[in-house]
Every structure is written in structure tokens, then in C-alpha cells.
PDB file of C-alpha atoms (C1' of nucleotides) in Angstrom:
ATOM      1  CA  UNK A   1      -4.050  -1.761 -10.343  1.00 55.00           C
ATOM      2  CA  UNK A   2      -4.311   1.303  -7.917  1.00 66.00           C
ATOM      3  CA  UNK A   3      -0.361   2.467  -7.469  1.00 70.00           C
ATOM      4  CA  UNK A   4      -1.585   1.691  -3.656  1.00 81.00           C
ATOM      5  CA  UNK A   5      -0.774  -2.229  -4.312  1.00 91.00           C
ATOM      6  CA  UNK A   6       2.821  -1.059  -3.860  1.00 95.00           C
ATOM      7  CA  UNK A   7       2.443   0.084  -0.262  1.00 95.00           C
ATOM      8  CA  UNK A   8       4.583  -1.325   2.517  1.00 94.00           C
ATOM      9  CA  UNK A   9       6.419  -3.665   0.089  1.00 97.00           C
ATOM     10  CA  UNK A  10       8.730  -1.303  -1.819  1.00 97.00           C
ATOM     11  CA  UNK A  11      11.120  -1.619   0.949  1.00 96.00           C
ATOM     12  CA  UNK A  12      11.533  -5.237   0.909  1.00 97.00           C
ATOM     13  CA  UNK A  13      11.707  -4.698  -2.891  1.00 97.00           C
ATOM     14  CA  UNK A  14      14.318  -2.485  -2.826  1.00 98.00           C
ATOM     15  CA  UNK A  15      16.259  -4.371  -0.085  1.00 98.00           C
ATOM     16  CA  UNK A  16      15.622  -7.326  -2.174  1.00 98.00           C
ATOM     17  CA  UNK A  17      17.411  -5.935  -5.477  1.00 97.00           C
ATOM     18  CA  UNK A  18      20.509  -4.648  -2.904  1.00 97.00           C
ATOM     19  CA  UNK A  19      21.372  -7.721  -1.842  1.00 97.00           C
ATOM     20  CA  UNK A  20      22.522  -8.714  -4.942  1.00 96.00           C
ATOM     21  CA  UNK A  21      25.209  -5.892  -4.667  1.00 96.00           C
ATOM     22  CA  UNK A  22      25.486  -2.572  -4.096  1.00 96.00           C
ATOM     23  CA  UNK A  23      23.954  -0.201  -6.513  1.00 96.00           C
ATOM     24  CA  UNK A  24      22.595   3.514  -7.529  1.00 96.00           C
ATOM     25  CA  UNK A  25      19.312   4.778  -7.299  1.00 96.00           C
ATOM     26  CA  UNK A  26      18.851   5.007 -10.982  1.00 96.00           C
ATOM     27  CA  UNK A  27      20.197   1.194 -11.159  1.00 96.00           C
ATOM     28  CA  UNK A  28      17.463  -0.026  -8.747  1.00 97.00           C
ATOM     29  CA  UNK A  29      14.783   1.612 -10.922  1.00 96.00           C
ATOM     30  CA  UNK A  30      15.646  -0.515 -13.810  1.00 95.00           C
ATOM     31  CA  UNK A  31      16.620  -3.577 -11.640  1.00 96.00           C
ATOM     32  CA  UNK A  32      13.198  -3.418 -10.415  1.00 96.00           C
ATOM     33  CA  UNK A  33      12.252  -2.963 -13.954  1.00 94.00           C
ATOM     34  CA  UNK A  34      13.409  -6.165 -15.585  1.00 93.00           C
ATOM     35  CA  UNK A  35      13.574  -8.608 -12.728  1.00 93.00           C
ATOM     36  CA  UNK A  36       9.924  -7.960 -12.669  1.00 94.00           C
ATOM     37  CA  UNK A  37       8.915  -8.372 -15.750  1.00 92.00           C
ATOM     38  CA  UNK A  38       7.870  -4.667 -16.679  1.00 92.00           C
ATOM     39  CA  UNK A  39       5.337  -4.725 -13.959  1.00 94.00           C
ATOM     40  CA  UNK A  40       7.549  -2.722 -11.867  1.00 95.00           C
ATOM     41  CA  UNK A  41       8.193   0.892 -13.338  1.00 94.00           C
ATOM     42  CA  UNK A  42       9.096   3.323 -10.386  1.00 95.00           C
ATOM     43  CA  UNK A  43       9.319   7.148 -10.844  1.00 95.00           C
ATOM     44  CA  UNK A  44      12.391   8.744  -9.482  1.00 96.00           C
ATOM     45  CA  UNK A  45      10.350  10.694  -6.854  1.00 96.00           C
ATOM     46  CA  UNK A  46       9.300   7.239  -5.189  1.00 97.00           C
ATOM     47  CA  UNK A  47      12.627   5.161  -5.071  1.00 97.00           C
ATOM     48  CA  UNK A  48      14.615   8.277  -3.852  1.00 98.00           C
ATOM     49  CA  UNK A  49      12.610   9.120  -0.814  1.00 97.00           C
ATOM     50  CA  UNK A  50      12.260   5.437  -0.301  1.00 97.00           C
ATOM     51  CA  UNK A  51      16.446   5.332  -0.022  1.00 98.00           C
ATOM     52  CA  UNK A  52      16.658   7.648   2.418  1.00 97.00           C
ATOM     53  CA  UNK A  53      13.744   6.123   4.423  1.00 97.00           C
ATOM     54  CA  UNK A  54      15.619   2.989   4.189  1.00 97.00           C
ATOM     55  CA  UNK A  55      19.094   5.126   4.887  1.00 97.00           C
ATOM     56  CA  UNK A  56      17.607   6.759   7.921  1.00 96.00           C
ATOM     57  CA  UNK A  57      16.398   3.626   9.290  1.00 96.00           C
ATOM     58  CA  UNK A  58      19.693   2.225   9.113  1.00 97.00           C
ATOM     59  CA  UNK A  59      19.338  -0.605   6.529  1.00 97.00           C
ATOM     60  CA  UNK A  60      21.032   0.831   4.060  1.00 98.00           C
ATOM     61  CA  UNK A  61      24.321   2.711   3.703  1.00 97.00           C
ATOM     62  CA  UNK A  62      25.020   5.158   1.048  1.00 97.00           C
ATOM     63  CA  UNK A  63      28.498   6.888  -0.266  1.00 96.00           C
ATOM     64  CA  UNK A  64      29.318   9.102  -2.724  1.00 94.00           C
ATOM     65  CA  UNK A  65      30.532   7.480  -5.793  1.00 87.00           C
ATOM     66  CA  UNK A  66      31.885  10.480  -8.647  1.00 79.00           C
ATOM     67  CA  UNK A  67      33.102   8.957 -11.404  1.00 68.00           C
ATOM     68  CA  UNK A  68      34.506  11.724 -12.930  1.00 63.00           C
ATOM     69  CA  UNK A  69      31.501  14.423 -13.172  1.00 71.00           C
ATOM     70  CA  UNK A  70      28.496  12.945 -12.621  1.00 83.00           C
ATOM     71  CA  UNK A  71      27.623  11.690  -9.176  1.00 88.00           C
ATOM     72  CA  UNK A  72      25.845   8.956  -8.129  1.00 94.00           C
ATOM     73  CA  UNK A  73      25.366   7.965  -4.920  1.00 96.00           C
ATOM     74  CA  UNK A  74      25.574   3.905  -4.651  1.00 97.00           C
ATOM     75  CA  UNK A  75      23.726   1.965  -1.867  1.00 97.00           C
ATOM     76  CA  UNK A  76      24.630  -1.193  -0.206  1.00 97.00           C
ATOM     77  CA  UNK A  77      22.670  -3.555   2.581  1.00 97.00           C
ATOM     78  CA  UNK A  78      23.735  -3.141   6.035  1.00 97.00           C
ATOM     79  CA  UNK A  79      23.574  -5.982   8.788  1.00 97.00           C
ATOM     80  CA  UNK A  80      20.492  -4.440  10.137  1.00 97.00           C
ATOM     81  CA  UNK A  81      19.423  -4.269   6.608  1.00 97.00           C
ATOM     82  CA  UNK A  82      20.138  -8.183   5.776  1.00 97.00           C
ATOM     83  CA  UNK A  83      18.121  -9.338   8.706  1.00 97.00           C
ATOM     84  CA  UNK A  84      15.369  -6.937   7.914  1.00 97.00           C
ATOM     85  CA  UNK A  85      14.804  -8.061   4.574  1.00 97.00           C
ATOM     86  CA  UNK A  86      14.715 -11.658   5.914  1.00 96.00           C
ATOM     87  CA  UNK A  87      11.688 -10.746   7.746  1.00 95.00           C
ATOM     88  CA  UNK A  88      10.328  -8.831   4.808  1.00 96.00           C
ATOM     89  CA  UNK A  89      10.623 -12.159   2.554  1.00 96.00           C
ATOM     90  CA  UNK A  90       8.783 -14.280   5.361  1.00 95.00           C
ATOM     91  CA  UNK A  91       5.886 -11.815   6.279  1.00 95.00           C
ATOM     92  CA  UNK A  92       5.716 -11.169   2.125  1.00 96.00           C
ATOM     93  CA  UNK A  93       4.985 -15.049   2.020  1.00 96.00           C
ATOM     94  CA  UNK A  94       2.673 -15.250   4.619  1.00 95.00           C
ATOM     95  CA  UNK A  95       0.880 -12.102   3.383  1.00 96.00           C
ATOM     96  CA  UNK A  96       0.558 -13.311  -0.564  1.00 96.00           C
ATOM     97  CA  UNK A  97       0.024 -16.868   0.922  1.00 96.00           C
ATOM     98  CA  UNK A  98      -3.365 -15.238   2.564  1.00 96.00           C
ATOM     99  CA  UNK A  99      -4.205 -13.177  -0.020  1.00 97.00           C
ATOM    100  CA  UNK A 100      -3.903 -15.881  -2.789  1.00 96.00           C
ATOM    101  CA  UNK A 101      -6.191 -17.950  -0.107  1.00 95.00           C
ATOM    102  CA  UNK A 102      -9.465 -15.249   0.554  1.00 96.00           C
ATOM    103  CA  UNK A 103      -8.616 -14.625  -3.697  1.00 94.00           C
ATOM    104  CA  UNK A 104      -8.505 -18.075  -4.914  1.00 88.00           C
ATOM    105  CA  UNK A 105     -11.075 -19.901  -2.836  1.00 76.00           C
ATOM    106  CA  UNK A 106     -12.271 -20.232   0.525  1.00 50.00           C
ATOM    107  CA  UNK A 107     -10.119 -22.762   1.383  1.00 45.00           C
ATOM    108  CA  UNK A 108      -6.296 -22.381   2.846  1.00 43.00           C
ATOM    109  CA  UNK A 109      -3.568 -24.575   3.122  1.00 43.00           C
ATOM    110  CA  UNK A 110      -1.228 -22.817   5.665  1.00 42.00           C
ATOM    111  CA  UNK A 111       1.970 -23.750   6.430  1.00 44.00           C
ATOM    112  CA  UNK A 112       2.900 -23.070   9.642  1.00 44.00           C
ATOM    113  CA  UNK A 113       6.838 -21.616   9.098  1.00 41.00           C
ATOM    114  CA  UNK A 114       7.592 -22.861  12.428  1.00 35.00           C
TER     115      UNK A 114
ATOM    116  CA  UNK B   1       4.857  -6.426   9.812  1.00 51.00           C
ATOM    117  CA  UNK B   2       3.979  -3.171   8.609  1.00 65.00           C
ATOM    118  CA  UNK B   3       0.021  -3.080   8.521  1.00 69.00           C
ATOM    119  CA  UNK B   4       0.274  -0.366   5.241  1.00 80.00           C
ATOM    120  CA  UNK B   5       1.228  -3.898   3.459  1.00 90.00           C
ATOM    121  CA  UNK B   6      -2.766  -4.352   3.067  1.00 94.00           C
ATOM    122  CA  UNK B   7      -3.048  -1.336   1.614  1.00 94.00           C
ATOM    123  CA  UNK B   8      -4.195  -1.448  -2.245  1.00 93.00           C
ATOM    124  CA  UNK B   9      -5.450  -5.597  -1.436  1.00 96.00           C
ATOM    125  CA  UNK B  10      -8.173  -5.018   0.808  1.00 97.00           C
ATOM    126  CA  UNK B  11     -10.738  -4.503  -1.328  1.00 96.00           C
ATOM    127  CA  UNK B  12     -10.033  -7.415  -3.589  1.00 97.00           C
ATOM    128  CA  UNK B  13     -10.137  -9.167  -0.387  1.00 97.00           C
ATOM    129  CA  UNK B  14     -13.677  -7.785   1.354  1.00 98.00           C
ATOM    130  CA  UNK B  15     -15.130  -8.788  -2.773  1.00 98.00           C
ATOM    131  CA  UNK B  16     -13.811 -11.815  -2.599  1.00 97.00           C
ATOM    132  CA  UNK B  17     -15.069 -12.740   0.223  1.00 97.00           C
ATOM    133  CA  UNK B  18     -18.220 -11.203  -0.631  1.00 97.00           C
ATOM    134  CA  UNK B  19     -18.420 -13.864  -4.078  1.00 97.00           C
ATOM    135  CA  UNK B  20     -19.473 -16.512  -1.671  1.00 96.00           C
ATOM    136  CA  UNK B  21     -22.371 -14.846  -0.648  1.00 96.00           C
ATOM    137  CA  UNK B  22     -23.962 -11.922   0.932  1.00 96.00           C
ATOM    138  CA  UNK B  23     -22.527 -10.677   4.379  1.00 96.00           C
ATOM    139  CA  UNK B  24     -22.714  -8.109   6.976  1.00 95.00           C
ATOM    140  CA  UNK B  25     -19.586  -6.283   8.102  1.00 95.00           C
ATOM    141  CA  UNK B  26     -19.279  -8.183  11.400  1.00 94.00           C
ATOM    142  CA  UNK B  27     -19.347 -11.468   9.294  1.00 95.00           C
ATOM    143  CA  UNK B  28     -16.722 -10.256   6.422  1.00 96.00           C
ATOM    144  CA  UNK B  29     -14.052  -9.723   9.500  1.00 96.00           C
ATOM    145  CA  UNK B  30     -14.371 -13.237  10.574  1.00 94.00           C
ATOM    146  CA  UNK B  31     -14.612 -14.710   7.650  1.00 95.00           C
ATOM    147  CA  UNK B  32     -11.156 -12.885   6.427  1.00 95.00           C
ATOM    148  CA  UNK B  33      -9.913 -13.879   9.909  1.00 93.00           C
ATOM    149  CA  UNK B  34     -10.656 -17.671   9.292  1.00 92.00           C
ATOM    150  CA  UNK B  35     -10.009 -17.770   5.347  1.00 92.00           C
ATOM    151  CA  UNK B  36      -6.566 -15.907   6.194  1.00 93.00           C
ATOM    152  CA  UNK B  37      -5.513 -18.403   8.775  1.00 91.00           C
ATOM    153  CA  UNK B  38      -5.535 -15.695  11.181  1.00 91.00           C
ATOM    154  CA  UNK B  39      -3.374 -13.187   8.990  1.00 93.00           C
ATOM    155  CA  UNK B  40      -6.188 -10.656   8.461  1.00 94.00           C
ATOM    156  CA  UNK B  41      -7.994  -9.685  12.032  1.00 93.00           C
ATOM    157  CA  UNK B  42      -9.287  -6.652  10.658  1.00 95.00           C
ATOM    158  CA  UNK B  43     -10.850  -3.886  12.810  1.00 95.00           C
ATOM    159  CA  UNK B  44     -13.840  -2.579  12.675  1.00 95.00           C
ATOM    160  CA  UNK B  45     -12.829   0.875  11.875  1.00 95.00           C
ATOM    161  CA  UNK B  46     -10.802  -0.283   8.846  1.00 96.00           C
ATOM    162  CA  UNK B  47     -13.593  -2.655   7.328  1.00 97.00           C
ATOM    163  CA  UNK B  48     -16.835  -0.619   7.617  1.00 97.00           C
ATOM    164  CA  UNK B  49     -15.218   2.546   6.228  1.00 97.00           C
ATOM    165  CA  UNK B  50     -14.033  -0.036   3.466  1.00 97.00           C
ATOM    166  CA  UNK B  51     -17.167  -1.173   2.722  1.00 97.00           C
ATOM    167  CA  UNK B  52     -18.955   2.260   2.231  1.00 97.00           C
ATOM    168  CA  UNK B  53     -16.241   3.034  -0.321  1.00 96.00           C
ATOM    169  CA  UNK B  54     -17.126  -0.055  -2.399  1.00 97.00           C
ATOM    170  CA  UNK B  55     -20.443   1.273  -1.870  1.00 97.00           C
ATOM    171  CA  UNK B  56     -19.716   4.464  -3.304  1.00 96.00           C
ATOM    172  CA  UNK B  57     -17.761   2.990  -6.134  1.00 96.00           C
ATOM    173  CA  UNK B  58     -20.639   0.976  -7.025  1.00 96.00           C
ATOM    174  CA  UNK B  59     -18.812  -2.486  -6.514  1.00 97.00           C
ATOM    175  CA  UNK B  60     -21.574  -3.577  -4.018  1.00 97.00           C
ATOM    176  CA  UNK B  61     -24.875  -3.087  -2.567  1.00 97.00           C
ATOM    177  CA  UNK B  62     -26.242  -2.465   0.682  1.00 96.00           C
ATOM    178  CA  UNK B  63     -29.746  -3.718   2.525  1.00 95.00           C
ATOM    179  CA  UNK B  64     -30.704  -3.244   6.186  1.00 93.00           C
ATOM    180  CA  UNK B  65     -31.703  -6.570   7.293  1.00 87.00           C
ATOM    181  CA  UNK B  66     -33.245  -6.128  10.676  1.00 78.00           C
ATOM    182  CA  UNK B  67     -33.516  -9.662  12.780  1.00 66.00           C
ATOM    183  CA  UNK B  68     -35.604  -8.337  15.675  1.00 61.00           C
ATOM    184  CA  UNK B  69     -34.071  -5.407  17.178  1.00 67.00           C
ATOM    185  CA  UNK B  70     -30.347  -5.906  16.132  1.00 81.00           C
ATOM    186  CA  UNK B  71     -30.080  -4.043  12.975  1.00 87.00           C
ATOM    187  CA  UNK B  72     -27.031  -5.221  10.609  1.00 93.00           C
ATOM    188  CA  UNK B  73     -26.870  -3.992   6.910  1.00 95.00           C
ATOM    189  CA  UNK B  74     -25.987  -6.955   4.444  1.00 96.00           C
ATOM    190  CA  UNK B  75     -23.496  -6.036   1.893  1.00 97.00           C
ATOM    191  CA  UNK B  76     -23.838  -7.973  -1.699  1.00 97.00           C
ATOM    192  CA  UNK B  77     -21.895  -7.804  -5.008  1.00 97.00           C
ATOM    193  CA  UNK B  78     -23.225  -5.980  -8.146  1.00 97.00           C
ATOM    194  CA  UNK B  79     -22.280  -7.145 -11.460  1.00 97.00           C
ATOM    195  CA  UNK B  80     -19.518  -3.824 -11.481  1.00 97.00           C
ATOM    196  CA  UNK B  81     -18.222  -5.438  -8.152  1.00 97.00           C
ATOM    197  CA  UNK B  82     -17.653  -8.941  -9.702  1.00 97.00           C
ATOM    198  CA  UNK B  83     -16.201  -7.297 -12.886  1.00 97.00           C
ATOM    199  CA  UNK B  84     -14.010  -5.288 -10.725  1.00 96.00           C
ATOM    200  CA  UNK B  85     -13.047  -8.854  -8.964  1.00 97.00           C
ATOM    201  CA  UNK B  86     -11.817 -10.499 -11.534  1.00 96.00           C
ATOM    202  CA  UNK B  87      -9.500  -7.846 -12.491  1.00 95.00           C
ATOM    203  CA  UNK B  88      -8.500  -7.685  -9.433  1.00 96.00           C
ATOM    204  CA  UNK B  89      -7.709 -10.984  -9.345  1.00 96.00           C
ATOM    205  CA  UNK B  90      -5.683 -11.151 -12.430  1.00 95.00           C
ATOM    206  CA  UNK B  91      -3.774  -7.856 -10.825  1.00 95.00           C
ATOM    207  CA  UNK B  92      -3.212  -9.884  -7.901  1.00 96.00           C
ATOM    208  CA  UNK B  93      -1.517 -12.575  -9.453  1.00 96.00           C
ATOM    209  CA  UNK B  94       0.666 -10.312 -11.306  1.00 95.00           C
ATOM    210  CA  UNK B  95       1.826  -8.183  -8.766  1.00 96.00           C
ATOM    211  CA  UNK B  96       2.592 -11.164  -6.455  1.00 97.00           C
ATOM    212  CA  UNK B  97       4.356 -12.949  -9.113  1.00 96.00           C
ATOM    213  CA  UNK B  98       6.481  -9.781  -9.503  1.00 96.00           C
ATOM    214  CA  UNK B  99       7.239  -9.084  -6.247  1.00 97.00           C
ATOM    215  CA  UNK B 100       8.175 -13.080  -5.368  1.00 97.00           C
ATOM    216  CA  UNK B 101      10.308 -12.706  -8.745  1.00 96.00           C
ATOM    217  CA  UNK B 102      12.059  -9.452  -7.372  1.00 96.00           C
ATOM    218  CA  UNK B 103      11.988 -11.191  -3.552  1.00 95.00           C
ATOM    219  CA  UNK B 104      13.005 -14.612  -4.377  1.00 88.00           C
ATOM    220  CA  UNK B 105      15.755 -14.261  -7.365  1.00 76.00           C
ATOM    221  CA  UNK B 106      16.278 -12.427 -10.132  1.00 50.00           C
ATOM    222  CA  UNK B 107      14.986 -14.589 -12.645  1.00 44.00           C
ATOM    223  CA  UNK B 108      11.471 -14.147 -13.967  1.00 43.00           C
ATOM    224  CA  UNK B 109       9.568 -16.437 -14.914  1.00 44.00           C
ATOM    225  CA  UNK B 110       5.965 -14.291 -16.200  1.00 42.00           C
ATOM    226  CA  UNK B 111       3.332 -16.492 -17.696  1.00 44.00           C
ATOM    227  CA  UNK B 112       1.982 -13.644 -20.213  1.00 45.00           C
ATOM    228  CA  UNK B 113      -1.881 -14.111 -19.668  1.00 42.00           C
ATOM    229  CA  UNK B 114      -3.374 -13.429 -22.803  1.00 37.00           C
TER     230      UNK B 114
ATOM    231  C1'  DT C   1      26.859  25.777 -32.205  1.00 90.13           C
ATOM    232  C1'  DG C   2      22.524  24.370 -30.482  1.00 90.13           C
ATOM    233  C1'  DA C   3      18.975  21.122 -29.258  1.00 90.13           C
ATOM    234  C1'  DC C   4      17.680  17.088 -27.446  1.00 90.13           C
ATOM    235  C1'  DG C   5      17.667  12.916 -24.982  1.00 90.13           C
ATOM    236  C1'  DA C   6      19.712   9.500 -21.651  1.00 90.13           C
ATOM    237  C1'  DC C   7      21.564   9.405 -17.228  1.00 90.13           C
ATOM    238  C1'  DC C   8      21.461  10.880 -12.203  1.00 90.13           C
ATOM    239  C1'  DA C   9      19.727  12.988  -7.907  1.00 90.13           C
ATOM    240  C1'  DG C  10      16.570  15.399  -5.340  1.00 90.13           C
ATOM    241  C1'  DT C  11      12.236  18.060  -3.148  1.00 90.13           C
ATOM    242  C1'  DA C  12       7.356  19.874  -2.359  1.00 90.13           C
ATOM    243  C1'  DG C  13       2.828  18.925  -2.120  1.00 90.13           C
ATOM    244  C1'  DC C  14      -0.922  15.846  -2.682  1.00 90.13           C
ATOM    245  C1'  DA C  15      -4.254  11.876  -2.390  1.00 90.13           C
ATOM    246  C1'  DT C  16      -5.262   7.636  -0.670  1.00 90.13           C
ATOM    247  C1'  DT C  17      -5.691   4.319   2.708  1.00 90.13           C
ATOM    248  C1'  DG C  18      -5.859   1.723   6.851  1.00 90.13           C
ATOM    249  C1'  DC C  19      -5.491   2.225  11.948  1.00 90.13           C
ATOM    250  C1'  DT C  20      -6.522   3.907  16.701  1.00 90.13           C
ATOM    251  C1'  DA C  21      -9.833   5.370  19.700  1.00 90.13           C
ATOM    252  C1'  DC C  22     -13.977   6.602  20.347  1.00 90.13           C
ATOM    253  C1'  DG C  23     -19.522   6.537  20.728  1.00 90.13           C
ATOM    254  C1'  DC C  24     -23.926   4.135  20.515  1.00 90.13           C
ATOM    255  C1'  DA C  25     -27.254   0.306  20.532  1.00 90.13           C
ATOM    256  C1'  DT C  26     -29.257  -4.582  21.422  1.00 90.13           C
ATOM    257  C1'  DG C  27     -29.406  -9.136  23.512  1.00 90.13           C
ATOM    258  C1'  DA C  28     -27.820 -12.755  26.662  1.00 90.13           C
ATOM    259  C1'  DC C  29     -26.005 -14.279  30.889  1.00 90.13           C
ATOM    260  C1'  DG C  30     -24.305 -14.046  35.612  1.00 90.13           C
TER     261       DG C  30
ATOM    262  C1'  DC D   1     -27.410  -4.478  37.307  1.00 90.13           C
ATOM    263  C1'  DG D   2     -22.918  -5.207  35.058  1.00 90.13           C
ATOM    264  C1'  DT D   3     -20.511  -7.107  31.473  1.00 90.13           C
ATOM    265  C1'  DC D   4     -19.610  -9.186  27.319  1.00 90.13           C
ATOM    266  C1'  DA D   5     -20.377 -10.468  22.402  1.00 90.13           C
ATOM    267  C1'  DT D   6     -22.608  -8.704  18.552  1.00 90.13           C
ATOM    268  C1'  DG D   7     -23.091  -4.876  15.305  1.00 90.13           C
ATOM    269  C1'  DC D   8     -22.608  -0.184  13.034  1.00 90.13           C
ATOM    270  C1'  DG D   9     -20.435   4.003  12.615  1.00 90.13           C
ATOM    271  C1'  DT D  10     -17.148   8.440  12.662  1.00 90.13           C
ATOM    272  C1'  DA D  11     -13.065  11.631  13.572  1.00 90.13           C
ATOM    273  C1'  DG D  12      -8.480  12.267  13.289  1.00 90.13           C
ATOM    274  C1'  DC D  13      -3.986  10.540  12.375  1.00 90.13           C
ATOM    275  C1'  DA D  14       0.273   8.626  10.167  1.00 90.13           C
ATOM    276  C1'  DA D  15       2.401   6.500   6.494  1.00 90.13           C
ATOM    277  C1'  DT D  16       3.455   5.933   1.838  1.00 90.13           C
ATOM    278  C1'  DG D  17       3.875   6.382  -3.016  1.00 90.13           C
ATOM    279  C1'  DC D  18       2.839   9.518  -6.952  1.00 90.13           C
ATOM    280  C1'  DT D  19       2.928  13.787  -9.778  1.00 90.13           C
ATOM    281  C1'  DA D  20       5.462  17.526 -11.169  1.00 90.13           C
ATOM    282  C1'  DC D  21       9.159  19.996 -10.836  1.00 90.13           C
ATOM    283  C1'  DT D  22      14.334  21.617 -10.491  1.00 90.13           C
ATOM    284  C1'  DG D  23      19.202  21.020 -11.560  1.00 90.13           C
ATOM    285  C1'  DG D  24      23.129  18.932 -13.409  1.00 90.13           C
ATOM    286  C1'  DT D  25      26.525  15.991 -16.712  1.00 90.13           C
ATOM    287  C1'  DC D  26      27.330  13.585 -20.934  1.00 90.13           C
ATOM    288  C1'  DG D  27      26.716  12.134 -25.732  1.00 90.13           C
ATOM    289  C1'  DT D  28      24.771  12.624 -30.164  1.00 90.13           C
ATOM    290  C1'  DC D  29      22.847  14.562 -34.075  1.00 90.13           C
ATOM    291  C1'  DA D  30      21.434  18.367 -37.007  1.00 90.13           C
TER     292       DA D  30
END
DNA sequence: TGACGACCAGTAGCATTGCTACGCATGACG
DNA sequence: CGTCATGCGTAGCAATGCTACTGGTCGTCA
């Protein structure tokens, strides 16, 4: 279970969790947390960066939410953000779909999406 | 389409591929090409590199196997290597069933495996 | 009052990994 | 002879997540 498993999918992950509603940093972590089970337990210092990848790149927004002292900044999906986590869901099932088919046997039963 | 989404799988992949039988590097990229459905068209610079880390790691074993003049060096598992396999199998399973969890609802279904 | 933990955000530096772009060799085929 | 498929390999790069740390508010408990 190399921590490298995670690579290229946290995105979709996180953009995943977001479209259920907008939500803070500290949120996601334990969103991620429980809707997977426990397998997912992110340090701070990879979901932050990650937000303002995603922020940068335009697929999510961010604003400054102070309830009275502490600060959180809450996130929400973006159009741009929407479509691209469409994408992410279809090439994450055509990924794990050839994965699971090299893992599980030398046979494959693809389904072409199209 | 991000290609780091391989990262972390490939060498579950190149060992599974390698449980069917002993192959040369040339022969693991089509054979991940075909078993993938075309997902996985690996190139050479990302496989053979691959390959001498499993090497290194002890997960499989080398042999030159010279034909006539065309030299190719036949990689085969070791026991660590099928070991290894297995558990990456199981980790496989798990962290696609989380991410499809996170990805396709919120709800969780986790078949505890022991 | 003080200490400690939960909550909340963030950065610097690192290690790993796969990819691009090469080089080099043999054999077959036109 | 030129070119392509076969076959192995390396150097350098870019991306990404992790570790370890800083800094702050709030609540609780001794």
C-alpha cells in the first residue's frame, strides 16, 4: 500500500466529496475519511496543496467563511469543476476496469462507454 | 487522463502479468496492451526501468535468453514477487472499492476481508 | 491559571514514480 | 542500402503526495 496508489486520483476524490456541497478543508479530510471506509486518512499537508491545485486550475472556488474567530475557508465545485469530475469518474472506471482485468485474470470484458 | 493515475499500480500490474508465465520486457508491454483493452500502451522507458526495480526489490528474477543474435532478458517471479502479488491484490481491491465508494456515492459498502 | 487536545489553515523540502527523448543493436524485407 | 519491427537501456524531467513543521482559536479539565 505505497501512499503512491493515491496519485492522480485525489483530485477526482476531492471533487467527488464537493459535489455533495460545499465544504472546508478540514471537512473533506474526514469526508474522505468515512465515505471510504477508513481507507482514506489524508494529512493536512496533502489535501491543502491539493485545494489550491484544484483552486488554481479553476475547478474549485474558495471564500472566506469566519464564523466568529476561527476561519475556515469553504470550497465549492465550479462549472469547469462539475464537468471535470465527470471525466474523472469515467477515466477512474475505465482505469480500475483495466486494472481489475491484468489483476484478476487474463481475460477482459470491456465495455465500450460509447 | 492524467498518466500519474498509474502511478503506485504498475507494479501490481507488470507481476501480474508476470503470474502467467515468464516474459521479456517487449512481451509484458503487449501483453498489458491486450489484457488492458488498449488502456495500458506502456513505453519502453517506463516498463524496463520498472522492471529493474522489481529486480532490485527482489520481486522477480532476471535470465538472458539469447535466440541467435537478438538478446532479450526474460523476467520471472520469485516466491517474494508472488507474495508481494497477492497483497497487492488485496490492496487493489481495497483502494478501488474506496475510491468507487468516494466516486460513486457516499455510501460504503466495505466487505471487511478477514 | 495553565496545559492539553480538537479544530483549522498553511508552507518547505523531500522521495518516488512514470514519461519523453534519446542511443544502440539485430533481423527481415523492399 | 534503407527502413521498420523487435529488443534493451539511460538521462533528465515534471508531477504529486507525504513528513514535519508553524501558527492560531476554542473548549475542557486539572
Amino acid at each position: 500500500m505505497t501512499a503512491e496508489a493515491l496519485k492522480g486520483h485525489l483530485d477526482g476524490l476531492l471533487l467527488a466529496v464537493l459535489e455533495r456541497g460545499p465544504a472546508h478543508g478540514y471537512a473533506l479530510i474526514e469526508a474522505l475519511r468515512t465515505s471510504s471506509g477508513g481507507t482514506f486518512d489524508l494529512p493536512t499537508g496533502t489535501v491543502y496543496p491539493a485545494l489550491r491545485r484544484l483552486e488554481t486550475a479553476g475547478l474549485v472556488a474558495s471564500t472566506w467563511e469566519k464564523g466568529d474567530g476561527r476561519q475556515r475557508r469553504t470550497y465549492e465545485l465550479t462549472g469547469a469543476g462539475r464537468r471535470h469530475l465527470a471525466q474523472q469518474r469515467e477515466s477512474w472506471h475505465q482505469f480500475s476496469g483495466a486494472v481489475t482485468a491484468v489483476m484478476d485474470g487474463g481475460d477482459i470484458t470491456w465495455r465500450p462507454s460509447t
